[in-house]
PDB file of C-alpha atoms and ligand atoms in Angstrom:
ATOM      1  CA  MET A   1       0.000   0.000   0.000  1.00  0.00           C
ATOM      2  CA  ILE A   2       1.242   3.459  -0.857  1.00  0.00           C
ATOM      3  CA  GLY A   3       0.855   6.269   1.699  1.00  0.00           C
ATOM      4  CA  ILE A   4       0.394   9.912   0.764  1.00  0.00           C
ATOM      5  CA  PHE A   5       1.534  12.555   3.241  1.00  0.00           C
ATOM      6  CA  GLY A   6       0.478  15.964   1.991  1.00  0.00           C
ATOM      7  CA  GLY A   7       1.317  19.186   3.773  1.00  0.00           C
ATOM      8  CA  THR A   8       2.541  22.732   3.586  1.00  0.00           C
ATOM      9  CA  PHE A   9       5.762  21.809   5.431  1.00  0.00           C
ATOM     10  CA  ASP A  10       6.423  25.454   6.344  1.00  0.00           C
ATOM     11  CA  PRO A  11       8.770  24.093   7.732  1.00  0.00           C
ATOM     12  CA  VAL A  12       8.811  20.290   7.987  1.00  0.00           C
ATOM     13  CA  HIS A  13       9.414  19.133  11.591  1.00  0.00           C
ATOM     14  CA  TYR A  14       9.814  16.045  13.781  1.00  0.00           C
ATOM     15  CA  GLY A  15       6.032  15.872  14.323  1.00  0.00           C
ATOM     16  CA  HIS A  16       5.700  15.103  10.595  1.00  0.00           C
ATOM     17  CA  LEU A  17       8.751  12.872  10.372  1.00  0.00           C
ATOM     18  CA  ARG A  18       8.237  10.670  13.418  1.00  0.00           C
ATOM     19  CA  SER A  19       4.480  10.281  12.768  1.00  0.00           C
ATOM     20  CA  ALA A  20       5.168   9.356   9.142  1.00  0.00           C
ATOM     21  CA  LEU A  21       7.609   6.659  10.222  1.00  0.00           C
ATOM     22  CA  GLU A  22       5.212   5.170  12.757  1.00  0.00           C
ATOM     23  CA  VAL A  23       2.252   5.217  10.350  1.00  0.00           C
ATOM     24  CA  SER A  24       4.415   3.586   7.738  1.00  0.00           C
ATOM     25  CA  GLU A  25       5.302   0.745  10.113  1.00  0.00           C
ATOM     26  CA  ILE A  26       1.835   0.299  11.591  1.00  0.00           C
ATOM     27  CA  ALA A  27       0.013   0.360   8.248  1.00  0.00           C
ATOM     28  CA  GLY A  28       2.690  -1.678   6.448  1.00  0.00           C
ATOM     29  CA  LEU A  29       3.313   0.890   3.716  1.00  0.00           C
ATOM     30  CA  SER A  30       5.561  -0.187   0.871  1.00  0.00           C
ATOM     31  CA  GLU A  31       6.078   3.445  -0.090  1.00  0.00           C
ATOM     32  CA  LEU A  32       5.383   6.790   1.529  1.00  0.00           C
ATOM     33  CA  ARG A  33       5.208   9.892  -0.632  1.00  0.00           C
ATOM     34  CA  PHE A  34       5.527  13.355   0.863  1.00  0.00           C
ATOM     35  CA  ILE A  35       3.672  15.794  -1.343  1.00  0.00           C
ATOM     36  CA  PRO A  36       4.425  19.447  -0.546  1.00  0.00           C
ATOM     37  CA  CYS A  37       1.577  21.669  -1.658  1.00  0.00           C
ATOM     38  CA  HIS A  38       2.273  24.516  -4.019  1.00  0.00           C
ATOM     39  CA  ARG A  39      -0.529  26.847  -3.039  1.00  0.00           C
ATOM     40  CA  PRO A  40      -2.473  25.786   0.070  1.00  0.00           C
ATOM     41  CA  PRO A  41      -6.167  26.408  -0.650  1.00  0.00           C
ATOM     42  CA  HIS A  42      -7.289  26.828   2.977  1.00  0.00           C
ATOM     43  CA  ARG A  43      -4.689  29.153   4.503  1.00  0.00           C
ATOM     44  CA  GLY A  44      -2.607  32.258   3.860  1.00  0.00           C
ATOM     45  CA  THR A  45       0.587  32.373   1.828  1.00  0.00           C
ATOM     46  CA  PRO A  46       3.312  30.313   3.544  1.00  0.00           C
ATOM     47  CA  GLY A  47       6.364  32.054   5.066  1.00  0.00           C
ATOM     48  CA  ALA A  48       8.737  30.172   2.742  1.00  0.00           C
ATOM     49  CA  THR A  49       8.456  29.828  -1.034  1.00  0.00           C
ATOM     50  CA  PRO A  50       7.413  26.482  -2.578  1.00  0.00           C
ATOM     51  CA  ARG A  51      11.025  25.861  -3.650  1.00  0.00           C
ATOM     52  CA  GLN A  52      12.346  26.605  -0.123  1.00  0.00           C
ATOM     53  CA  ARG A  53       9.759  24.334   1.495  1.00  0.00           C
ATOM     54  CA  LEU A  54      10.713  21.593  -0.946  1.00  0.00           C
ATOM     55  CA  GLU A  55      14.441  22.024  -0.236  1.00  0.00           C
ATOM     56  CA  MET A  56      13.812  21.862   3.533  1.00  0.00           C
ATOM     57  CA  LEU A  57      11.808  18.660   3.043  1.00  0.00           C
ATOM     58  CA  LYS A  58      14.581  17.156   0.914  1.00  0.00           C
ATOM     59  CA  THR A  59      17.245  17.817   3.506  1.00  0.00           C
ATOM     60  CA  ALA A  60      15.022  16.523   6.340  1.00  0.00           C
ATOM     61  CA  LEU A  61      14.547  13.236   4.469  1.00  0.00           C
ATOM     62  CA  GLU A  62      18.216  12.699   3.630  1.00  0.00           C
ATOM     63  CA  ASN A  63      18.588   9.797   6.093  1.00  0.00           C
ATOM     64  CA  ALA A  64      14.996   8.578   5.904  1.00  0.00           C
ATOM     65  CA  PRO A  65      14.084   4.988   4.954  1.00  0.00           C
ATOM     66  CA  PRO A  66      14.324   4.355   1.191  1.00  0.00           C
ATOM     67  CA  SER A  67      10.534   3.918   0.989  1.00  0.00           C
ATOM     68  CA  PHE A  68      10.155   7.645   1.820  1.00  0.00           C
ATOM     69  CA  ARG A  69      10.003   9.726  -1.352  1.00  0.00           C
ATOM     70  CA  ILE A  70       9.074  13.237  -2.355  1.00  0.00           C
ATOM     71  CA  ASP A  71       6.496  13.706  -5.083  1.00  0.00           C
ATOM     72  CA  THR A  72       6.494  17.197  -6.599  1.00  0.00           C
ATOM     73  CA  ARG A  73       3.321  16.970  -8.680  1.00  0.00           C
ATOM     74  CA  GLU A  74       1.537  19.720  -6.712  1.00  0.00           C
ATOM     75  CA  MET A  75       4.512  22.029  -7.221  1.00  0.00           C
ATOM     76  CA  GLU A  76       4.223  21.477 -10.946  1.00  0.00           C
ATOM     77  CA  ARG A  77       0.468  22.123 -11.133  1.00  0.00           C
ATOM     78  CA  PRO A  78      -0.747  25.729 -11.394  1.00  0.00           C
ATOM     79  CA  GLY A  79      -3.646  26.965  -9.246  1.00  0.00           C
ATOM     80  CA  PRO A  80      -4.624  25.910  -5.717  1.00  0.00           C
ATOM     81  CA  SER A  81      -3.333  22.501  -4.602  1.00  0.00           C
ATOM     82  CA  PHE A  82      -6.541  20.532  -4.118  1.00  0.00           C
ATOM     83  CA  MET A  83      -5.838  17.093  -2.650  1.00  0.00           C
ATOM     84  CA  VAL A  84      -8.643  15.522  -4.666  1.00  0.00           C
ATOM     85  CA  ASP A  85      -6.855  16.502  -7.907  1.00  0.00           C
ATOM     86  CA  THR A  86      -3.596  15.092  -6.554  1.00  0.00           C
ATOM     87  CA  LEU A  87      -5.213  11.779  -5.648  1.00  0.00           C
ATOM     88  CA  ARG A  88      -6.873  11.563  -9.080  1.00  0.00           C
ATOM     89  CA  SER A  89      -3.539  12.018 -10.768  1.00  0.00           C
ATOM     90  CA  LEU A  90      -1.877   9.472  -8.450  1.00  0.00           C
ATOM     91  CA  ARG A  91      -4.688   6.980  -9.050  1.00  0.00           C
ATOM     92  CA  HIS A  92      -4.160   7.391 -12.766  1.00  0.00           C
ATOM     93  CA  ASP A  93      -0.460   6.508 -12.288  1.00  0.00           C
ATOM     94  CA  ILE A  94      -0.733   3.590  -9.869  1.00  0.00           C
ATOM     95  CA  GLY A  95      -3.829   1.788 -11.114  1.00  0.00           C
ATOM     96  CA  ARG A  96      -5.741  -0.216  -8.481  1.00  0.00           C
ATOM     97  CA  ARG A  97      -2.956  -0.519  -5.887  1.00  0.00           C
ATOM     98  CA  PRO A  98      -4.207   0.323  -2.374  1.00  0.00           C
ATOM     99  CA  MET A  99      -3.464   3.952  -1.546  1.00  0.00           C
ATOM    100  CA  ALA A 100      -3.960   5.784   1.773  1.00  0.00           C
ATOM    101  CA  LEU A 101      -4.051   9.507   2.423  1.00  0.00           C
ATOM    102  CA  ILE A 102      -2.462  10.272   5.809  1.00  0.00           C
ATOM    103  CA  VAL A 103      -3.834  13.249   7.733  1.00  0.00           C
ATOM    104  CA  GLY A 104      -3.500  14.572  11.262  1.00  0.00           C
ATOM    105  CA  ALA A 105      -6.635  14.687  13.406  1.00  0.00           C
ATOM    106  CA  ASP A 106      -6.806  18.479  12.929  1.00  0.00           C
ATOM    107  CA  ALA A 107      -6.867  18.068   9.154  1.00  0.00           C
ATOM    108  CA  PHE A 108      -9.573  15.385   9.371  1.00  0.00           C
ATOM    109  CA  ARG A 109     -11.685  17.718  11.517  1.00  0.00           C
ATOM    110  CA  SER A 110     -11.674  20.291   8.723  1.00  0.00           C
ATOM    111  CA  LEU A 111     -12.313  17.743   5.961  1.00  0.00           C
ATOM    112  CA  GLU A 112     -15.789  19.024   5.078  1.00  0.00           C
ATOM    113  CA  GLY A 113     -14.152  22.270   3.932  1.00  0.00           C
ATOM    114  CA  TRP A 114     -11.939  20.462   1.395  1.00  0.00           C
ATOM    115  CA  HIS A 115     -12.703  20.752  -2.309  1.00  0.00           C
ATOM    116  CA  GLN A 116     -14.941  17.825  -3.431  1.00  0.00           C
ATOM    117  CA  TRP A 117     -14.187  16.032  -0.170  1.00  0.00           C
ATOM    118  CA  PRO A 118     -16.643  13.097  -0.539  1.00  0.00           C
ATOM    119  CA  ASP A 119     -14.736  12.070  -3.690  1.00  0.00           C
ATOM    120  CA  LEU A 120     -11.594  11.457  -1.611  1.00  0.00           C
ATOM    121  CA  PHE A 121     -13.022   8.096  -0.504  1.00  0.00           C
ATOM    122  CA  ASP A 122     -13.439   6.970  -4.129  1.00  0.00           C
ATOM    123  CA  LEU A 123      -9.719   7.500  -4.560  1.00  0.00           C
ATOM    124  CA  ALA A 124      -7.926   6.493  -1.337  1.00  0.00           C
ATOM    125  CA  HIS A 125      -8.237   5.166   2.180  1.00  0.00           C
ATOM    126  CA  LEU A 126      -7.831   7.720   4.959  1.00  0.00           C
ATOM    127  CA  LEU A 127      -5.412   7.203   7.847  1.00  0.00           C
ATOM    128  CA  ILE A 128      -5.938   9.636  10.712  1.00  0.00           C
ATOM    129  CA  MET A 129      -3.016  10.325  13.040  1.00  0.00           C
ATOM    130  CA  GLN A 130      -3.798  11.357  16.584  1.00  0.00           C
ATOM    131  CA  ARG A 131      -2.438  14.787  17.371  1.00  0.00           C
ATOM    132  CA  PRO A 132      -1.969  16.271  20.867  1.00  0.00           C
ATOM    133  CA  GLY A 133      -4.779  18.647  21.774  1.00  0.00           C
ATOM    134  CA  GLU A 134      -7.155  17.084  19.214  1.00  0.00           C
ATOM    135  CA  SER A 135      -9.982  14.898  20.531  1.00  0.00           C
ATOM    136  CA  SER A 136     -11.585  12.229  18.371  1.00  0.00           C
ATOM    137  CA  ASP A 137     -14.949  13.789  19.095  1.00  0.00           C
ATOM    138  CA  TRP A 138     -15.675  14.566  15.433  1.00  0.00           C
ATOM    139  CA  PRO A 139     -18.413  16.787  14.016  1.00  0.00           C
ATOM    140  CA  GLN A 140     -21.574  14.751  13.377  1.00  0.00           C
ATOM    141  CA  ALA A 141     -21.138  14.198   9.620  1.00  0.00           C
ATOM    142  CA  LEU A 142     -17.532  13.075  10.024  1.00  0.00           C
ATOM    143  CA  ALA A 143     -18.360  10.802  12.958  1.00  0.00           C
ATOM    144  CA  ALA A 144     -20.999   9.122  10.757  1.00  0.00           C
ATOM    145  CA  ILE A 145     -18.555   8.670   7.889  1.00  0.00           C
ATOM    146  CA  PHE A 146     -15.927   7.338  10.246  1.00  0.00           C
ATOM    147  CA  LYS A 147     -18.364   4.741  11.595  1.00  0.00           C
ATOM    148  CA  GLU A 148     -19.572   3.737   8.158  1.00  0.00           C
ATOM    149  CA  ARG A 149     -16.078   3.347   6.678  1.00  0.00           C
ATOM    150  CA  GLN A 150     -14.016   2.229   9.656  1.00  0.00           C
ATOM    151  CA  ALA A 151     -11.452  -0.438   8.717  1.00  0.00           C
ATOM    152  CA  LEU A 152     -11.553  -3.709  10.650  1.00  0.00           C
ATOM    153  CA  GLY A 153      -7.809  -3.894  11.221  1.00  0.00           C
ATOM    154  CA  MET A 154      -4.927  -2.779   9.048  1.00  0.00           C
ATOM    155  CA  SER A 155      -5.010  -5.852   6.805  1.00  0.00           C
ATOM    156  CA  SER A 156      -8.410  -4.861   5.386  1.00  0.00           C
ATOM    157  CA  LEU A 157      -6.778  -1.717   3.954  1.00  0.00           C
ATOM    158  CA  HIS A 158      -4.517  -3.891   1.827  1.00  0.00           C
ATOM    159  CA  GLU A 159      -7.441  -5.860   0.419  1.00  0.00           C
ATOM    160  CA  ARG A 160      -9.071  -3.012  -1.522  1.00  0.00           C
ATOM    161  CA  PRO A 161      -7.749   0.104  -3.256  1.00  0.00           C
ATOM    162  CA  GLN A 162      -9.681   2.807  -1.382  1.00  0.00           C
ATOM    163  CA  GLY A 163     -12.675   3.806   0.732  1.00  0.00           C
ATOM    164  CA  LEU A 164     -11.826   2.836   4.338  1.00  0.00           C
ATOM    165  CA  ILE A 165     -10.817   4.952   7.337  1.00  0.00           C
ATOM    166  CA  ALA A 166      -8.486   4.005  10.179  1.00  0.00           C
ATOM    167  CA  SER A 167      -7.281   5.968  13.159  1.00  0.00           C
ATOM    168  CA  ILE A 168      -3.646   5.431  14.117  1.00  0.00           C
ATOM    169  CA  SER A 169      -2.037   6.228  17.460  1.00  0.00           C
ATOM    170  CA  VAL A 170       1.388   7.722  16.995  1.00  0.00           C
ATOM    171  CA  THR A 171       3.760   9.025  19.659  1.00  0.00           C
ATOM    172  CA  PRO A 172       2.116  12.336  20.594  1.00  0.00           C
ATOM    173  CA  LEU A 173       4.454  15.173  19.641  1.00  0.00           C
ATOM    174  CA  ALA A 174       3.003  18.618  20.223  1.00  0.00           C
ATOM    175  CA  ILE A 175       5.125  20.196  17.494  1.00  0.00           C
ATOM    176  CA  SER A 176       3.633  22.371  14.784  1.00  0.00           C
ATOM    177  CA  ALA A 177       5.102  24.454  11.998  1.00  0.00           C
ATOM    178  CA  SER A 178       3.261  27.528  13.287  1.00  0.00           C
ATOM    179  CA  GLN A 179       4.840  27.094  16.735  1.00  0.00           C
ATOM    180  CA  ILE A 180       8.285  26.846  15.100  1.00  0.00           C
ATOM    181  CA  ARG A 181       7.665  29.996  13.039  1.00  0.00           C
ATOM    182  CA  CYS A 182       6.505  31.868  16.161  1.00  0.00           C
ATOM    183  CA  ARG A 183       9.555  30.780  18.128  1.00  0.00           C
ATOM    184  CA  LEU A 184      11.898  31.895  15.381  1.00  0.00           C
ATOM    185  CA  GLU A 185      10.068  35.181  14.910  1.00  0.00           C
ATOM    186  CA  ALA A 186      10.531  35.829  18.645  1.00  0.00           C
ATOM    187  CA  GLY A 187      14.263  35.180  18.290  1.00  0.00           C
ATOM    188  CA  ASN A 188      14.137  31.769  20.006  1.00  0.00           C
ATOM    189  CA  SER A 189      15.641  28.477  18.879  1.00  0.00           C
ATOM    190  CA  ALA A 190      13.903  25.688  16.935  1.00  0.00           C
ATOM    191  CA  GLN A 191      16.636  23.173  17.678  1.00  0.00           C
ATOM    192  CA  PHE A 192      15.391  19.626  18.424  1.00  0.00           C
ATOM    193  CA  LEU A 193      11.970  20.452  16.930  1.00  0.00           C
ATOM    194  CA  THR A 194      13.209  19.990  13.387  1.00  0.00           C
ATOM    195  CA  PRO A 195      16.484  18.592  11.976  1.00  0.00           C
ATOM    196  CA  ASP A 196      19.558  20.810  12.203  1.00  0.00           C
ATOM    197  CA  SER A 197      19.862  20.782   8.405  1.00  0.00           C
ATOM    198  CA  VAL A 198      16.418  22.412   8.171  1.00  0.00           C
ATOM    199  CA  ILE A 199      17.446  25.066  10.689  1.00  0.00           C
ATOM    200  CA  GLU A 200      20.571  25.750   8.646  1.00  0.00           C
ATOM    201  CA  ARG A 201      18.441  26.420   5.559  1.00  0.00           C
ATOM    202  CA  ILE A 202      16.075  28.652   7.551  1.00  0.00           C
ATOM    203  CA  LYS A 203      18.971  30.746   8.784  1.00  0.00           C
ATOM    204  CA  ALA A 204      20.737  30.897   5.418  1.00  0.00           C
ATOM    205  CA  TRP A 205      17.542  32.151   3.758  1.00  0.00           C
ATOM    206  CA  HIS A 206      16.541  34.425   6.701  1.00  0.00           C
ATOM    207  CA  LEU A 207      13.131  32.756   6.878  1.00  0.00           C
ATOM    208  CA  TYR A 208      10.526  33.383   9.565  1.00  0.00           C
ATOM    209  CA  GLY A 209      12.201  36.527  10.848  1.00  0.00           C
ATOM    210  CA  THR A 210      15.606  34.902  11.428  1.00  0.00           C
ATOM    211  CA  GLY A 211      18.442  37.300  10.885  1.00  0.00           C
ATOM    212  CA  GLU A 212      16.331  40.232  12.157  1.00  0.00           C
ATOM    213  CA  ASN A 213      15.392  39.671  15.717  1.00  0.00           C
ATOM    214  CA  GLN A 214      17.969  37.215  17.073  1.00  0.00           C
ATOM    215  CA  LYS A 215      18.485  37.208  20.829  1.00  0.00           C
ATOM    216  CA  PRO A 216      22.120  37.654  21.838  1.00  0.00           C
ATOM    217  CA  PRO A 217      23.604  34.461  23.341  1.00  0.00           C
ATOM    218  CA  GLU A 218      23.383  34.192  27.143  1.00  0.00           C
ATOM    219  CA  ALA A 219      26.510  35.446  28.898  1.00  0.00           C
TER     220      ALA A 219
HETATM  221  P1  ATP B 301       0.852  24.719  10.783  1.00  0.00           P
HETATM  222  O1  ATP B 301       1.187  24.773  12.235  1.00  0.00           O
HETATM  223  O2  ATP B 301       1.521  25.785   9.956  1.00  0.00           O
HETATM  224  O3  ATP B 301      -0.636  24.629  10.525  1.00  0.00           O
HETATM  225  P2  ATP B 301       1.488  21.866  10.678  1.00  0.00           P
HETATM  226  O4  ATP B 301       2.558  21.678  11.696  1.00  0.00           O
HETATM  227  O5  ATP B 301       0.095  21.406  11.021  1.00  0.00           O
HETATM  228  O6  ATP B 301       1.477  23.367  10.164  1.00  0.00           O
HETATM  229  P3  ATP B 301       1.291  20.900   7.945  1.00  0.00           P
HETATM  230  O7  ATP B 301       2.355  20.901   6.919  1.00  0.00           O
HETATM  231  O8  ATP B 301       0.152  21.808   7.764  1.00  0.00           O
HETATM  232  O9  ATP B 301       2.012  21.149   9.366  1.00  0.00           O
HETATM  233  O10 ATP B 301       0.768  19.430   8.193  1.00  0.00           O
HETATM  234  C1  ATP B 301       0.790  18.377   7.245  1.00  0.00           C
HETATM  235  C2  ATP B 301       0.073  17.171   7.865  1.00  0.00           C
HETATM  236  O11 ATP B 301       0.804  16.694   9.013  1.00  0.00           O
HETATM  237  C3  ATP B 301      -1.341  17.484   8.376  1.00  0.00           C
HETATM  238  O12 ATP B 301      -2.174  16.381   8.073  1.00  0.00           O
HETATM  239  C4  ATP B 301      -1.142  17.635   9.879  1.00  0.00           C
HETATM  240  O13 ATP B 301      -2.311  17.316  10.600  1.00  0.00           O
HETATM  241  C5  ATP B 301      -0.041  16.628  10.154  1.00  0.00           C
HETATM  242  N1  ATP B 301       0.776  16.969  11.318  1.00  0.00           N
HETATM  243  C6  ATP B 301       1.503  18.101  11.497  1.00  0.00           C
HETATM  244  N2  ATP B 301       2.134  18.093  12.679  1.00  0.00           N
HETATM  245  C7  ATP B 301       1.815  16.916  13.278  1.00  0.00           C
HETATM  246  C8  ATP B 301       2.146  16.319  14.559  1.00  0.00           C
HETATM  247  N3  ATP B 301       2.911  16.951  15.431  1.00  0.00           N
HETATM  248  N4  ATP B 301       1.618  15.094  14.845  1.00  0.00           N
HETATM  249  C9  ATP B 301       0.803  14.465  13.942  1.00  0.00           C
HETATM  250  N5  ATP B 301       0.450  14.986  12.732  1.00  0.00           N
HETATM  251  C10 ATP B 301       0.942  16.187  12.397  1.00  0.00           C
END
């Protein structure tokens, strides 16, 4: 089964990386594709350019398992990066192989706002990662869909190409890209929240206010 991990990755962090690894092991993924979005449809313009976000993702994945890949199809597509379009294009490429879209619980909660969201289930399974601070007390429509489509164990996901939902417990890491941006903007460090190589890129490109507001080192 192929896993799809879409995101803005502004910047990528250990919350993404560790969760991706655990989901990959638990769900038995043969391949996991990170798909950085070009233009997020549901939020403001990211702090880093698409190319910078892609470069940060590349460096973060340098020592990742070989099954982890980056797929740049959203970067190459003009207009807003709708996940349903991405899954259609992936489905066209991979035929009837099982495919699972991986989302954090916060993303699942907002699913009804996604472009053509009911069509997602005709294209892929959905794997929901627990995220600290997010309950699994879903809005009514999503709770109903969850119940209707819930997978009976991970093996059932491998038996059909799409349409099921599973919730996966990953090590709870309360790390978010917005928290990292805020810390950097305040002149604080992001070390140990994201790989050092990502921090190096952030500093070199003066992203998220770095280079402007740095606190002097403690005496
Ligand atoms: P921001 O804080 O800017 O909203 P983010 O940290 O949520 O960003 P995204 O790139 O928007 O990062 O997230 C991509 C996907 O990864 C989403 O499905 C999101 O729910 C999930 N995700 C992000 N951080 C974590 C985390 N710490 N644990 C589990 N899932 C996460």
